mmCIF file of C-alpha atoms in Angstrom:
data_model
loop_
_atom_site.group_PDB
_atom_site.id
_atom_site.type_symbol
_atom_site.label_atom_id
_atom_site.label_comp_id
_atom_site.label_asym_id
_atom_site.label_seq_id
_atom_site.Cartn_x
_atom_site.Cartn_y
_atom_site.Cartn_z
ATOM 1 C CA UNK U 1123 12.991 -47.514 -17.534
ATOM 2 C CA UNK U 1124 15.164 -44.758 -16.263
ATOM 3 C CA UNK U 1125 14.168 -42.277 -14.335
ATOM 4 C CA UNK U 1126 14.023 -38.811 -15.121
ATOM 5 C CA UNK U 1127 16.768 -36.399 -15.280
ATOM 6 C CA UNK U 1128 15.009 -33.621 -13.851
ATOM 7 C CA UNK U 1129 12.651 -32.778 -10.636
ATOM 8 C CA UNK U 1130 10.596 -30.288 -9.702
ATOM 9 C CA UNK U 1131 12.072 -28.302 -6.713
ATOM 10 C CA UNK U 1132 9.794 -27.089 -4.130
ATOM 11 C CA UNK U 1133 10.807 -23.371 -2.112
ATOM 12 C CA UNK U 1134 10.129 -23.607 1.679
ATOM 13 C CA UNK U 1135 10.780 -21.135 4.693
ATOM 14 C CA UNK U 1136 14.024 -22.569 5.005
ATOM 15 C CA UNK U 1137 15.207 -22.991 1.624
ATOM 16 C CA UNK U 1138 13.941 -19.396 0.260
ATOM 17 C CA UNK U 1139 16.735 -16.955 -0.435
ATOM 18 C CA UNK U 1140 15.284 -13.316 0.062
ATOM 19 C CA UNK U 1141 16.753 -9.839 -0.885
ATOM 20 C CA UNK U 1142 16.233 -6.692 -0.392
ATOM 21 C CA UNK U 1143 15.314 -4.347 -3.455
ATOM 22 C CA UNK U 1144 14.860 -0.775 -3.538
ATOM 23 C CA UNK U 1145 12.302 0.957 -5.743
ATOM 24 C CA UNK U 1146 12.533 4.832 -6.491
ATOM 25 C CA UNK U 1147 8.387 5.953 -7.002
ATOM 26 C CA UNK U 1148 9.078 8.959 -8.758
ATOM 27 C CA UNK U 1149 7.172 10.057 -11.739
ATOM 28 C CA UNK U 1150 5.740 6.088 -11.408
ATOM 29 C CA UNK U 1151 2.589 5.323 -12.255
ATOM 30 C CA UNK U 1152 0.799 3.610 -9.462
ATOM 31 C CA UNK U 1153 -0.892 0.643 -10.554
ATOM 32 C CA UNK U 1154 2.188 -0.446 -13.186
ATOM 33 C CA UNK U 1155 4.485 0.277 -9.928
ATOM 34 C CA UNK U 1156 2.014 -1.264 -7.682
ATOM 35 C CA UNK U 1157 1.637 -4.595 -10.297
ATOM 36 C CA UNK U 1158 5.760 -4.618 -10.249
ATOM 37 C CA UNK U 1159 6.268 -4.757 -6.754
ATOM 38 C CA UNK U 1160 3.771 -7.088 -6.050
ATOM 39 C CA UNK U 1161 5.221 -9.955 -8.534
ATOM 40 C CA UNK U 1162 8.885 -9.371 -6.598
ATOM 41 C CA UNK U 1163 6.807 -9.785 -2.999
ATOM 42 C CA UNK U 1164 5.571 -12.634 -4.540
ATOM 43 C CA UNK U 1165 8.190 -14.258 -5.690
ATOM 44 C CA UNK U 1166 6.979 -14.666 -9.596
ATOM 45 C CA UNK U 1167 10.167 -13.383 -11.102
ATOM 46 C CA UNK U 1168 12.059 -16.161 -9.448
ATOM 47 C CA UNK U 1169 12.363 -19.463 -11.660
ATOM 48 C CA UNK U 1170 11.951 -21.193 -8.006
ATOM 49 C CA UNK U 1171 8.306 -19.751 -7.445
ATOM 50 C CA UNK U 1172 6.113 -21.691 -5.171
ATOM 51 C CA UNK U 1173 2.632 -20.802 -4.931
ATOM 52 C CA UNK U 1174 1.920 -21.828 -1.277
ATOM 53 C CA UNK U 1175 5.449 -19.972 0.175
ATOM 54 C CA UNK U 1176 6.384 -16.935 0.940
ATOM 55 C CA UNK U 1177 9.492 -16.984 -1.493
ATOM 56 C CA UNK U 1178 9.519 -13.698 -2.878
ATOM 57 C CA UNK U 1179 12.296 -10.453 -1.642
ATOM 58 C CA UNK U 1180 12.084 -7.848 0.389
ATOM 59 C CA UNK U 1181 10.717 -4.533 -1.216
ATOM 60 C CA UNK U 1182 11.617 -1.034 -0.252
ATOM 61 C CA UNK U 1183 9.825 2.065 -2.064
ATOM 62 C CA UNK U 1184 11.029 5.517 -1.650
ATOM 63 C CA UNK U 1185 9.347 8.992 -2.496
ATOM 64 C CA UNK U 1186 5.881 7.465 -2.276
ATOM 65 C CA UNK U 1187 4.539 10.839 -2.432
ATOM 66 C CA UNK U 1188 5.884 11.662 -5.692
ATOM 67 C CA UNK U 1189 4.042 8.794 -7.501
ATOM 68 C CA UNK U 1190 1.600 9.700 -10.257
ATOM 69 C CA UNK U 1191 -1.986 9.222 -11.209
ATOM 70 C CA UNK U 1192 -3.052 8.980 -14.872
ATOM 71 C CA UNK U 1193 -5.864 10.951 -16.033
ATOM 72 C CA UNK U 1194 -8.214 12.816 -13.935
ATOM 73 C CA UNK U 1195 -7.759 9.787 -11.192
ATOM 74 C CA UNK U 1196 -5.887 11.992 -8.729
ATOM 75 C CA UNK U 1197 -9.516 14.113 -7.666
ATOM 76 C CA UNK U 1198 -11.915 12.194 -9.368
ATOM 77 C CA UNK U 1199 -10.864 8.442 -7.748
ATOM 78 C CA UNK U 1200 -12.548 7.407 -4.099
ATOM 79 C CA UNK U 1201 -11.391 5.703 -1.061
ATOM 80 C CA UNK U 1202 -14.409 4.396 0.636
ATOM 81 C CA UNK U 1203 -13.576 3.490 4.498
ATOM 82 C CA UNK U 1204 -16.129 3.081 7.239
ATOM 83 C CA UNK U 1205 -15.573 4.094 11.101
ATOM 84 C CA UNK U 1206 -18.036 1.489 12.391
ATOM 85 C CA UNK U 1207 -20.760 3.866 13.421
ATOM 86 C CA UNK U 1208 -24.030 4.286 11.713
ATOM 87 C CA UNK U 1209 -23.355 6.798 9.230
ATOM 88 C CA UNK U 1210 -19.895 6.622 9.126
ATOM 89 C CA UNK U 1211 -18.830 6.220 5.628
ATOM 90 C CA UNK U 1212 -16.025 8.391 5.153
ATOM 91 C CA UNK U 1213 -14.483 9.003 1.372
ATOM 92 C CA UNK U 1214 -11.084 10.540 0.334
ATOM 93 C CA UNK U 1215 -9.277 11.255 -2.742
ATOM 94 C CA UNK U 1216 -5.693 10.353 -3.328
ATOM 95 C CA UNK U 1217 -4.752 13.736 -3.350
ATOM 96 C CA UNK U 1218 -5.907 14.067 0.143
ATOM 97 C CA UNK U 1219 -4.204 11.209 0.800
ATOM 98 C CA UNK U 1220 -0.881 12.475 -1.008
ATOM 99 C CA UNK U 1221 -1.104 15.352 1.638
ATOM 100 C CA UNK U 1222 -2.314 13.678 4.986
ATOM 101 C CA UNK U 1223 -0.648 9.470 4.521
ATOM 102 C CA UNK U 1224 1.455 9.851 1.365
ATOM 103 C CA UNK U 1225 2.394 5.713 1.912
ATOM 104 C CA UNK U 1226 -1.179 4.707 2.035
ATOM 105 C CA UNK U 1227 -1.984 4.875 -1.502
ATOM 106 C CA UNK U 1228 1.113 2.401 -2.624
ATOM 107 C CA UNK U 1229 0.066 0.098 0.187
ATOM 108 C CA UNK U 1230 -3.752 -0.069 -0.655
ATOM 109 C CA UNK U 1231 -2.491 -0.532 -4.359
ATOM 110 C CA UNK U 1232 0.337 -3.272 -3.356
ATOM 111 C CA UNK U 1233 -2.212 -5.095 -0.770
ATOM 112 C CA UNK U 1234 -5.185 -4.939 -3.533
ATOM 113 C CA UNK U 1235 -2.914 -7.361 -5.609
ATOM 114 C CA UNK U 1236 -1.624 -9.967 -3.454
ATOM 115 C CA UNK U 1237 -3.789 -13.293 -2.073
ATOM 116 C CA UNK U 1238 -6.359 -12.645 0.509
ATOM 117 C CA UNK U 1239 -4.750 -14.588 3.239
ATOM 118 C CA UNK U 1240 -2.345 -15.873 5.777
ATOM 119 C CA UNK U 1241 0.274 -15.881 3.103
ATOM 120 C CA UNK U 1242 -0.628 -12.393 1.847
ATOM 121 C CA UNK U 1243 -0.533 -10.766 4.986
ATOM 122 C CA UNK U 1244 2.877 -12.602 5.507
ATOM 123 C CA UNK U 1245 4.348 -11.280 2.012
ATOM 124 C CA UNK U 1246 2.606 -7.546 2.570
ATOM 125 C CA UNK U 1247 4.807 -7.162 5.719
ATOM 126 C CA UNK U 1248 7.593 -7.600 3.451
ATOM 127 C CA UNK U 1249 7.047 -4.426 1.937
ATOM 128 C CA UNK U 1250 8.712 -1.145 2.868
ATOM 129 C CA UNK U 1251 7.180 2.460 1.982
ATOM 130 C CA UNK U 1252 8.463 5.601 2.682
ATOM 131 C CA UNK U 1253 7.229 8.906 1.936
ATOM 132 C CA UNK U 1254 10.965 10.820 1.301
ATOM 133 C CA UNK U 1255 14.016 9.549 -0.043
ATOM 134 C CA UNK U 1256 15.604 8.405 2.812
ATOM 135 C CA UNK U 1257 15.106 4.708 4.539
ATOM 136 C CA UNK U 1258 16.582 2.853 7.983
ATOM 137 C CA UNK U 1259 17.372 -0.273 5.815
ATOM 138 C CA UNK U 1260 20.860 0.469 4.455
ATOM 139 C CA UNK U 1261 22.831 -1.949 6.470
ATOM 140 C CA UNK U 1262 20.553 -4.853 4.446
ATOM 141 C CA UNK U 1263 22.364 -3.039 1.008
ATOM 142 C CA UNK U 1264 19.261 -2.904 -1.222
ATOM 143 C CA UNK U 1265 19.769 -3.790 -4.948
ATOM 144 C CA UNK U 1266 18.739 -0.601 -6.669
ATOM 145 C CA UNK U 1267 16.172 -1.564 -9.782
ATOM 146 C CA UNK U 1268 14.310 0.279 -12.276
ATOM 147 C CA UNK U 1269 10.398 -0.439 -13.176
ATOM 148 C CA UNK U 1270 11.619 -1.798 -16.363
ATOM 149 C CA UNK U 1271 14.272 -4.148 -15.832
ATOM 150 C CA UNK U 1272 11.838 -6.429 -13.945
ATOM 151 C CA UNK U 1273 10.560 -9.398 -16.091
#
């Protein structure tokens, strides 16, 4: 019988090619932003996706603070945190947020949707967020891509 053709290729460390991609947040809604961003980190948009590998790209979102909230989400949503102490709950609104930590809401929304692991904390340090529309990470020449063009 002859053998097959075809084999299944598995991604490791060393075998992984990584980019860089840049990601304008303006007038972007978070979660379908958040959901993009998360498959690149991943690697799911790569034909050579392996589960158990951190074979996704680098990620590099600019103007965090000019991403948008549908509805009445922007007052009406909670962040729920807790200092430690008895009583401490302490609750803030993503406009607060906007104001105070403008990154913070992309990151809680990027973090939310990757594994709950080694391997996500590895692929969430991939990720880049900045508040204006500069960044330091020119000299790795980011690919500039739209929300859309990502499949």
């Amino acid at each position: 019988m002859e053998s097959l053709s075809y084999k299944t290729i598995s991604v490791n460390a060393e075998t992984a090619t990584k980019e860089w991609y840049l990601i304008d947040a303006t007038d972007a809604v978070l979660g379908r932003l958040a959901s993009q961003v998360a498959k690149i980190l991943r690697g799911k948009n790569k034909p050579s996706y392996t589960p158990h590998v951190d074979c996704g790209d680098n990620v590099i979102v600019i103007n965090a603070d000019k991403v948008r909230l549908t509805g009445k989400k922007m007052t009406d949503k909670v962040y729920t945190r807790h200092t430690g102490y008895p009583g401490g709950q302490r609750f803030t609104t993503p406009a607060e947020y906007l104001v105070k930590k403008p990154t913070f809401i992309i990151e809680k929304a990027v973090k939310g949707m990757l594994p709950k692991n080694r391997l996500g904390a590895a692929i969430f340090g991939n990720l880049k967020v900045y508040a204006g529309a500069e960044h330091p990470h020119a000299a790795q020449t980011p690919k500039t891509i739209q929300l859309n063009d990502i499949k």
